[in-house]
Short mmCIF file of C-alpha atoms in Angstrom, two decimals:
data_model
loop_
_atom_site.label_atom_id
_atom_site.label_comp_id
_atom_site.label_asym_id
_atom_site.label_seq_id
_atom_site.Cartn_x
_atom_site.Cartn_y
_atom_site.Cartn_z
CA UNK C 19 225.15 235.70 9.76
CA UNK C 20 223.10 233.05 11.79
CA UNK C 21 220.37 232.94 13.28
CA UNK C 22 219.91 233.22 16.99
CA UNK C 23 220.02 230.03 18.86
CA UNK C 24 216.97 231.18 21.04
CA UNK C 25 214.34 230.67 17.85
CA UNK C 26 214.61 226.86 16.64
CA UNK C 27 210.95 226.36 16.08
CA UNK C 28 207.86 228.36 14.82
CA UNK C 29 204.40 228.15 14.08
CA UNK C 30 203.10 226.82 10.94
CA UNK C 31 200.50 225.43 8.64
CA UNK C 32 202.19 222.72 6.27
CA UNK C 33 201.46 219.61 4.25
CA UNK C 34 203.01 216.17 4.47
CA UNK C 35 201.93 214.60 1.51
CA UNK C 36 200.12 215.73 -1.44
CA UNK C 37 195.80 215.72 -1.66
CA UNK C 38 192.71 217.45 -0.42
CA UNK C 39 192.22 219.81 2.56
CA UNK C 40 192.69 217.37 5.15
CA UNK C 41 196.68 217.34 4.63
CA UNK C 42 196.72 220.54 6.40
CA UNK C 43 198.14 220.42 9.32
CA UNK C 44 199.11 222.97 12.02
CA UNK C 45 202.61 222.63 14.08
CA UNK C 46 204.42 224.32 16.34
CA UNK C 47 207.42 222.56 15.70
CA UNK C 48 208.44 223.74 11.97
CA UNK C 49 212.29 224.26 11.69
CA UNK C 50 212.37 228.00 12.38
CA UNK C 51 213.98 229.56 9.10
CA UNK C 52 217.76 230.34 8.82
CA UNK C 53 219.64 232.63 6.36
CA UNK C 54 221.89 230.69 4.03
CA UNK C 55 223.11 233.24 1.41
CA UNK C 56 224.05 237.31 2.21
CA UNK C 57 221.21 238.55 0.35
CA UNK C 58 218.46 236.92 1.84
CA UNK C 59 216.18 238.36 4.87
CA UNK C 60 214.00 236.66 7.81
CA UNK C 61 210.56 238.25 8.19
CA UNK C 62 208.04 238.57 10.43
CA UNK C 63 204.85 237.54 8.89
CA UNK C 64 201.88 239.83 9.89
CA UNK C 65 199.59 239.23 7.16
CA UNK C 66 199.12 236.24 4.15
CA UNK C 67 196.89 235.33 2.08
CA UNK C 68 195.91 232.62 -0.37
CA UNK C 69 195.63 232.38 -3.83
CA UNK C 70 194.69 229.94 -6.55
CA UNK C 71 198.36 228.24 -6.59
CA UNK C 72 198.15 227.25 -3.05
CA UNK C 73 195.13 225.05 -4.01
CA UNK C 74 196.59 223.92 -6.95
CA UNK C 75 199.91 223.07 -5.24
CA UNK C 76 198.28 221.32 -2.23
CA UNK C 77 197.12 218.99 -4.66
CA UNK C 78 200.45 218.29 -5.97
CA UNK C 79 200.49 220.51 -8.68
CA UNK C 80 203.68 221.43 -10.39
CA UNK C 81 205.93 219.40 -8.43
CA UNK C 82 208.14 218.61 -10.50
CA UNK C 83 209.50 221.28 -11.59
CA UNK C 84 209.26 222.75 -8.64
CA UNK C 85 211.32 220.20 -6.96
CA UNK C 86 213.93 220.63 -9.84
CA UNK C 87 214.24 224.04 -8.97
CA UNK C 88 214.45 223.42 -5.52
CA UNK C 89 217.33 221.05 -5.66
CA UNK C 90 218.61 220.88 -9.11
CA UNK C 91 222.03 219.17 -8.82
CA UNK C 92 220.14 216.49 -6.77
CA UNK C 93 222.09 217.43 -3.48
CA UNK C 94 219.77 216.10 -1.37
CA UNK C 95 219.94 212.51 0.36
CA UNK C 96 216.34 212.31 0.01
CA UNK C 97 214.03 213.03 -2.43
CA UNK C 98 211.06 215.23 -0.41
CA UNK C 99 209.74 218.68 -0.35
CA UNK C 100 207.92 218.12 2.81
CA UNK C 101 206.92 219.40 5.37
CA UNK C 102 206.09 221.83 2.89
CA UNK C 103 204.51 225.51 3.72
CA UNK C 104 201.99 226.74 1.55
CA UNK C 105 201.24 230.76 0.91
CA UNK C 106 203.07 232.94 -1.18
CA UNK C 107 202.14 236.55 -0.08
CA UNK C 108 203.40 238.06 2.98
CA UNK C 109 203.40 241.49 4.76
CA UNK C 110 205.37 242.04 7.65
CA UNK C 111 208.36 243.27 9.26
CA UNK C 112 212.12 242.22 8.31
CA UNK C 113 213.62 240.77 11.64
CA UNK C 114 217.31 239.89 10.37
CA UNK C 115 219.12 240.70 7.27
CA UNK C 116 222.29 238.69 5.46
CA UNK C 117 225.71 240.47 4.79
CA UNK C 118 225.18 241.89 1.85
CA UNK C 119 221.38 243.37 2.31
CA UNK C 120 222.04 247.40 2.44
CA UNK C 121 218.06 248.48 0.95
CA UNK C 122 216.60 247.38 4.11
CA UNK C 123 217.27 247.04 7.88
CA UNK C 124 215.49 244.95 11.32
CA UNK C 125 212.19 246.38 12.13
CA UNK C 126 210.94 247.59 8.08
CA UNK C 127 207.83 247.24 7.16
CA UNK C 128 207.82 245.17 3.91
CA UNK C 129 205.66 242.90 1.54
CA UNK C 130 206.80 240.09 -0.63
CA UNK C 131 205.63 237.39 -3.07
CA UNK C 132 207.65 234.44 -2.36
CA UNK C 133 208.59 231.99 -5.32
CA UNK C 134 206.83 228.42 -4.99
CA UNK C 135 209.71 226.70 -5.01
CA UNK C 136 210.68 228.13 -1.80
CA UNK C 137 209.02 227.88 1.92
CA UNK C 138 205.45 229.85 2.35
CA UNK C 139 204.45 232.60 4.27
CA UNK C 140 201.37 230.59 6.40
CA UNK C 141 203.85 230.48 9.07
CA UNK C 142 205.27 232.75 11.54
CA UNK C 143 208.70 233.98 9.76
CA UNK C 144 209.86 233.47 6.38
CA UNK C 145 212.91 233.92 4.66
CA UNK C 146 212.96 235.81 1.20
CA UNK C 147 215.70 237.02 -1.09
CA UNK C 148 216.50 240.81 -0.95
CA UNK C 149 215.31 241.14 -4.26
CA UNK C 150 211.99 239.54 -3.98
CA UNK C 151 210.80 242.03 -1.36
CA UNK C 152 209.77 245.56 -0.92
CA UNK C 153 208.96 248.45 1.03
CA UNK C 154 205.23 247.90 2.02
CA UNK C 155 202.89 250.93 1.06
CA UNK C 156 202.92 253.18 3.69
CA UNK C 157 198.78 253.55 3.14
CA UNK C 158 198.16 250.39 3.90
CA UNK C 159 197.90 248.21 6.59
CA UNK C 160 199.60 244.35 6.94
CA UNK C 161 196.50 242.88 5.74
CA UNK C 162 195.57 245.01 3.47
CA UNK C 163 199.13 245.09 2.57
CA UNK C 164 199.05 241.06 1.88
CA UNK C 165 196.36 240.96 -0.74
CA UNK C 166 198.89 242.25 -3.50
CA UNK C 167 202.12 240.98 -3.97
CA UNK C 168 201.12 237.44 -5.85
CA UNK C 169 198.46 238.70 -7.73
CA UNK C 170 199.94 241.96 -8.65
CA UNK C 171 203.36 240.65 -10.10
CA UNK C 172 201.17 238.19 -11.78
CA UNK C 173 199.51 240.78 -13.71
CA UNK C 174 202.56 242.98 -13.87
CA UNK C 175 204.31 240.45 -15.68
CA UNK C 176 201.62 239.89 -18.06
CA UNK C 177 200.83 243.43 -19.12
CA UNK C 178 204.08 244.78 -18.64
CA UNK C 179 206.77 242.22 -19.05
CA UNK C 180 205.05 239.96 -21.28
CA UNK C 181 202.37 242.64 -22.99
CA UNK C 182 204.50 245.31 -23.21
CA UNK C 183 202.17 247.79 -21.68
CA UNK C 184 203.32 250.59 -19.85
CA UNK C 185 201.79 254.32 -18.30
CA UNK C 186 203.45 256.10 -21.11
CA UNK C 187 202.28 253.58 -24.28
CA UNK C 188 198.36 252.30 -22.97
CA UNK C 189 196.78 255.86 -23.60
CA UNK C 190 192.93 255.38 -25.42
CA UNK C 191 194.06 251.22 -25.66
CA UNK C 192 191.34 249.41 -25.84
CA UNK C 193 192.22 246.26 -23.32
CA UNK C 194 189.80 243.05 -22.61
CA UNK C 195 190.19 241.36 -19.18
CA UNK C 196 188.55 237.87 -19.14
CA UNK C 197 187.90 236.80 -15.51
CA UNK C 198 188.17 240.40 -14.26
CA UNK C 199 186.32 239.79 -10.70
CA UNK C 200 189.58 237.26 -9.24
CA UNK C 201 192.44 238.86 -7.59
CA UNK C 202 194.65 239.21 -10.58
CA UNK C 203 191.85 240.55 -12.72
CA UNK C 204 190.48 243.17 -10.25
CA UNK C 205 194.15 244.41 -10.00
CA UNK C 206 194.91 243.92 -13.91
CA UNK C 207 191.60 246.65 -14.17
CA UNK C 208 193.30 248.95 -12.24
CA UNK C 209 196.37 249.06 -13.21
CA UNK C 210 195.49 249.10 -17.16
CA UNK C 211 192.98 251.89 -16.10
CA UNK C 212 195.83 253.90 -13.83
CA UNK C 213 197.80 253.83 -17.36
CA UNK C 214 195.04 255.13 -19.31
CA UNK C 215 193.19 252.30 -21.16
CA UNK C 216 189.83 251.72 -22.11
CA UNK C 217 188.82 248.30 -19.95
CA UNK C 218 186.28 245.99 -20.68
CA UNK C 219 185.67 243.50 -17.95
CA UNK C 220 184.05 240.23 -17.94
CA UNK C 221 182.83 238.72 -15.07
CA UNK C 222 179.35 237.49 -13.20
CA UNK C 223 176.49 240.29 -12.74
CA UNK C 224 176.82 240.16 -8.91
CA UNK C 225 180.45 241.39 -9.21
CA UNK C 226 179.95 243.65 -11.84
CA UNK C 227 179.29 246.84 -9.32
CA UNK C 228 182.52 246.26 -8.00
CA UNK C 229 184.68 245.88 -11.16
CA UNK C 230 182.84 248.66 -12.45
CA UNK C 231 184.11 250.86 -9.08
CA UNK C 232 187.45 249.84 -9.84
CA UNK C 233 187.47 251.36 -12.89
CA UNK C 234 186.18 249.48 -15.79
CA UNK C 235 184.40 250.92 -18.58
CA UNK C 236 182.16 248.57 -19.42
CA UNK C 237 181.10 245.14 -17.87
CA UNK C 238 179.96 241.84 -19.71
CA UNK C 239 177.96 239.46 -17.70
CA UNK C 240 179.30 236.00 -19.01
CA UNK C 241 176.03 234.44 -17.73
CA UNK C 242 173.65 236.44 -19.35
CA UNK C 243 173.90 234.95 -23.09
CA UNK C 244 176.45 233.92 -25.58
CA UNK C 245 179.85 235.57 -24.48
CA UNK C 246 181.71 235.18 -27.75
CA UNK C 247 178.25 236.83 -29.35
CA UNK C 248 178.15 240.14 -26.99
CA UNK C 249 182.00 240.97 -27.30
CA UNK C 250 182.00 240.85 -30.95
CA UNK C 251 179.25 244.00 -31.18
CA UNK C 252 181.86 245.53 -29.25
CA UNK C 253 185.36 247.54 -31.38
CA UNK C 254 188.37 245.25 -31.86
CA UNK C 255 190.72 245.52 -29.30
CA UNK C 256 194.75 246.08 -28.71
CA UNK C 257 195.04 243.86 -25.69
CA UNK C 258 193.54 241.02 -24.53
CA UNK C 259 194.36 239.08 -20.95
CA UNK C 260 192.67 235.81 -20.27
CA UNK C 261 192.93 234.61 -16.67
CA UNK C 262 189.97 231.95 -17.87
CA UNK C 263 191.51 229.90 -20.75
CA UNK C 264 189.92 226.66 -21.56
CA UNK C 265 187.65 227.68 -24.70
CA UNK C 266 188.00 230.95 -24.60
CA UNK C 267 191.71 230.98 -26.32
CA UNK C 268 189.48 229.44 -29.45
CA UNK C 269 187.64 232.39 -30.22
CA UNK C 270 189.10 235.66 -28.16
CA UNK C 271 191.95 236.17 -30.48
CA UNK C 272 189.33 237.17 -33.24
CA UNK C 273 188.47 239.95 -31.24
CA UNK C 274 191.83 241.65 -31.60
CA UNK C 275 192.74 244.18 -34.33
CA UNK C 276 194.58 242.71 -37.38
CA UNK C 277 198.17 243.49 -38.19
CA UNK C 278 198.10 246.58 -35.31
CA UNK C 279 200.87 245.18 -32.81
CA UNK C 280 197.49 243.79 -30.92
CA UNK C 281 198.43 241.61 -28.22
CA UNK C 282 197.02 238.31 -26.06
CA UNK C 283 198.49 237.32 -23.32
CA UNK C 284 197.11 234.28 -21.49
CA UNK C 285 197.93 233.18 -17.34
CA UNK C 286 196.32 229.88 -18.15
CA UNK C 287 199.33 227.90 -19.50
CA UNK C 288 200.46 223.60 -19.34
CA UNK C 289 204.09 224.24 -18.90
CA UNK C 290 203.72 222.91 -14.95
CA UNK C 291 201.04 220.31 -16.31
CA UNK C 292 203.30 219.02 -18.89
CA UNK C 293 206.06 218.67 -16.69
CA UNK C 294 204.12 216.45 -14.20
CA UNK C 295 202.82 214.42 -16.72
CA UNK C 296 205.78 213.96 -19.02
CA UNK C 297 209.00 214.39 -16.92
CA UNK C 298 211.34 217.43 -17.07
CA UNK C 299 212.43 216.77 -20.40
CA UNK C 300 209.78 215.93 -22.27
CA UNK C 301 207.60 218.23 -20.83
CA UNK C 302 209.64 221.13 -21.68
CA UNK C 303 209.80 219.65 -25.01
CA UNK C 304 206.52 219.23 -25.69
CA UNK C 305 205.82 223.15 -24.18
CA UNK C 306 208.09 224.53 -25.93
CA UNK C 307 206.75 222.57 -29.54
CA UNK C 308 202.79 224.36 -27.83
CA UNK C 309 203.63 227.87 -27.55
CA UNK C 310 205.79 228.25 -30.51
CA UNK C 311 203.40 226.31 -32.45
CA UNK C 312 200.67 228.78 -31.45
CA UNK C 313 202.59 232.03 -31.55
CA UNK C 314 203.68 231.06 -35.50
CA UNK C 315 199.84 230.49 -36.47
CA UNK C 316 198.35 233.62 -34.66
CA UNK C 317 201.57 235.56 -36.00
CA UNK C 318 200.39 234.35 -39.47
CA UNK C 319 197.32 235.75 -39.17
CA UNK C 320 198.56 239.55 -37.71
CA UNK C 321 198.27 239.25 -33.84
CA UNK C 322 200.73 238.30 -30.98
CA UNK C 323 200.08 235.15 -28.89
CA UNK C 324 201.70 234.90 -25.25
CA UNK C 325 202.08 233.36 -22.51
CA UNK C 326 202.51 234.78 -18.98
CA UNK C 327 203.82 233.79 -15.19
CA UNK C 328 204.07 235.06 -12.26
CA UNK C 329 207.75 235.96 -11.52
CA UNK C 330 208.81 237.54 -7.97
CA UNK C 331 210.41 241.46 -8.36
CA UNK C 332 211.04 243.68 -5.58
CA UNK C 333 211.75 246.24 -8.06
CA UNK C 334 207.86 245.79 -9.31
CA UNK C 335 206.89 245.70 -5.90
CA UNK C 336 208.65 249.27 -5.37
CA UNK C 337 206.77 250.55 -8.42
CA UNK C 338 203.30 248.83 -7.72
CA UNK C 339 203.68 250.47 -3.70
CA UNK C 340 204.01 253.87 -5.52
CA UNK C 341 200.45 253.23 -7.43
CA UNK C 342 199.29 252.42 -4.41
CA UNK C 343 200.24 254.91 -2.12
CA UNK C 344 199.15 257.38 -5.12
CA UNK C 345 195.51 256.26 -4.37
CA UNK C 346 195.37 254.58 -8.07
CA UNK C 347 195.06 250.97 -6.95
CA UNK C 348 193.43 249.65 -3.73
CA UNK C 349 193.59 246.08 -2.37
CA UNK C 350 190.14 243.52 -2.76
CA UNK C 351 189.69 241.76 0.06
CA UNK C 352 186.86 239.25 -0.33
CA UNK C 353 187.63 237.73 3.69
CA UNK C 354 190.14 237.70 6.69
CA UNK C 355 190.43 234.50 8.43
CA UNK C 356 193.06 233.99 11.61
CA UNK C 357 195.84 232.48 11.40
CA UNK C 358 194.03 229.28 13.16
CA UNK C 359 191.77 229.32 10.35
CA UNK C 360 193.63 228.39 7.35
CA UNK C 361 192.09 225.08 6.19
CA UNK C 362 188.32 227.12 6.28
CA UNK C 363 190.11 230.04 4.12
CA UNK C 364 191.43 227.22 1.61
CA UNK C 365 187.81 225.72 1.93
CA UNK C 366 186.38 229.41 1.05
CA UNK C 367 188.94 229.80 -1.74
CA UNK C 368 188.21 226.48 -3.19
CA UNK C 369 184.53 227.49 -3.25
CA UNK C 370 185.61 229.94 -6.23
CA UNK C 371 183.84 233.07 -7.64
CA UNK C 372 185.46 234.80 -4.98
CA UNK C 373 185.55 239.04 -5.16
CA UNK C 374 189.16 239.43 -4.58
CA UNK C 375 191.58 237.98 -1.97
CA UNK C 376 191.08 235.64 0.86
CA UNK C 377 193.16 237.37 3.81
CA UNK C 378 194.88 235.44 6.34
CA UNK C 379 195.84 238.00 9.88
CA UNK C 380 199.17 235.71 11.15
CA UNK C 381 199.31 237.71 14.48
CA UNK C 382 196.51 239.68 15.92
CA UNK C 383 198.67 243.27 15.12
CA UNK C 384 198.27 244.83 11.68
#
């Protein structure tokens, strides 16, 4: 089914060429979006909001592979992502639905996490695949609604998918979140607690009171001394996810237990990098020589190395809305800007230490 003929143009915040936040720019003339397969769906946006990829992508990050995936049997006459559309989380309200989508109808209320290799959601309708999306929680509203998807399949994936954790296996686990205070980390602390873990948290003392409210047990200031020192007077752990990498993969696997099943999982990966740098195949050569590499060595010496992405699930979604409409995980909203705001909430995000999610309200309902 098409479109109708009366919407041919939107409102939108896109980029036309790759750097710093001066490439944003705001139109009212972006191609309005159209549905090209039956299982896709047009939504309203109502709420988005930004997270670390849309900085890193802005930048030029990961386009490569990216751009494989977005044409990859080279069908296009020319070679260009742009205008591009930044944003991957939306909340809002499905306005049209292809042949085949049955789950949900015109007028839902619904939150996604699109894929980057598709269109964003800083713009006034976006199209998503029927599986990517979700019923919203009925508990909360758009906005609150938008600070989840991204960051919540992110951690999902790596605790779940990727760690193997679960509500009915995470009982009395001892689990380590390094960089607990972001917006995967505050959720990660939740969700590990909902299922029944022991959480340690590390973050900076001024967001300590909050992690600590969401659930964590205890809380290591990473500024106040050595932080390799102060987590080894602590008991091994089972679990360990690192949203910080950098150093910290040199020394945080000696904090798991030995030969126990004891897992890290790590969100800070250079498959993208690699990609950019080297060329598709190369790149996936060389990533592929990394993590294997790695897992042998730390599998050597009794723990499991991983690595972790974020991958879009409307069936996650469906099971992270239940969580939340249970009262066991609440969004973190660190601002709300309007939707004429955007380049000052990618300034704000680019600041960093953030306490959760930097909000963007689309349209003045919620």
């Amino acid at each position: 089914r098409a479109s109708p003929r009366v919407w041919s143009a939107m409102p939108s915040w896109v980029i036309d060429r790759y750097g710093s936040n001066e490439v944003l720019r705001f139109t009212r003339d972006m191609v309005f979006p159209i549905i090209h397969f039956p299982n896709e769906v047009i939504i309203r946006v109502h709420a988005a909001s930004l997270n670390p990829i849309d900085l890193s992508m802005r930048r030029g990050y990961g386009a490569t592979a990216l751009n494989m995936k977005r044409d990859p049997l080279k069908l296009k006459t020319e070679e260009t992502e742009f205008p591009l559309t930044l944003g991957r989380d939306v909340s809002g309200v499905v306005m049209e639905c292809g042949l085949s989508v049955s789950y949900f109808k015109p007028g839902d209320e619904v939150w996604a996490a699109i894929p980057p290799w598709k269109q964003g959601t800083l713009s006034e309708f976006v199209v998503a695949s029927g599986n990517e999306v979700s019923f919203k929680p009925k508990c909360l509203s758009h906005i609150e609604a938008a600070a989840l998807p991204y960051v919540g399949l992110t951690a999902w994936s790596a605790l779940n998918q990727v760690g193997g954790l679960n509500k009915s296996n995470c009982s009395g686990k001892r689990v380590l979140i390094l960089g607990a205070s972001g917006g995967v980390g505050t959720f990660a602390v939740q969700l590990v607690k909902a299922w029944g873990a022991h959480v340690t948290a590390v973050c900076s003392h001024d967001a300590s009171t909050l992690v600590k409210k969401l659930g964590a047990d205890d809380v290591i200031d990473y500024k106040s001394g050595n932080l390799e020192e102060q987590l080894k007077t602590l008991p091994l752990f089972d679990f360990i996810l690192d949203n910080v990498g950098g150093s910290t993969e040199k020394w945080a696997l000696d904090l798991l237990k030995k030969w126990s099943g004891a897992t890290y999982v790590t969100l800070v990966t250079p498959f993208l990098i690699n990609m950019d740098k080297l060329g598709v195949a190369d790149g996936m050569l060389q990533t592929g020589f990394t993590v294997g590499s790695k897992t042998l060595k730390h599998l050597l010496k009794g723990v499991h190395y991983r690595w972790a992405f974020f991958m879009p699930s409307g069936p996650s979604l469906d099971e992270i809305a239940e969580l939340v409409d249970s009262g066991k995980i609440q969004p973190v909203i660190d601002e709300v800007f309007s939707f004429s705001e955007v380049p000052k909430a990618f300034l704000k995000l680019e600041g960093g230490h953030a306490r959760g999610k930097t909000v963007i309200n689309v349209i003045s309902r919620q």
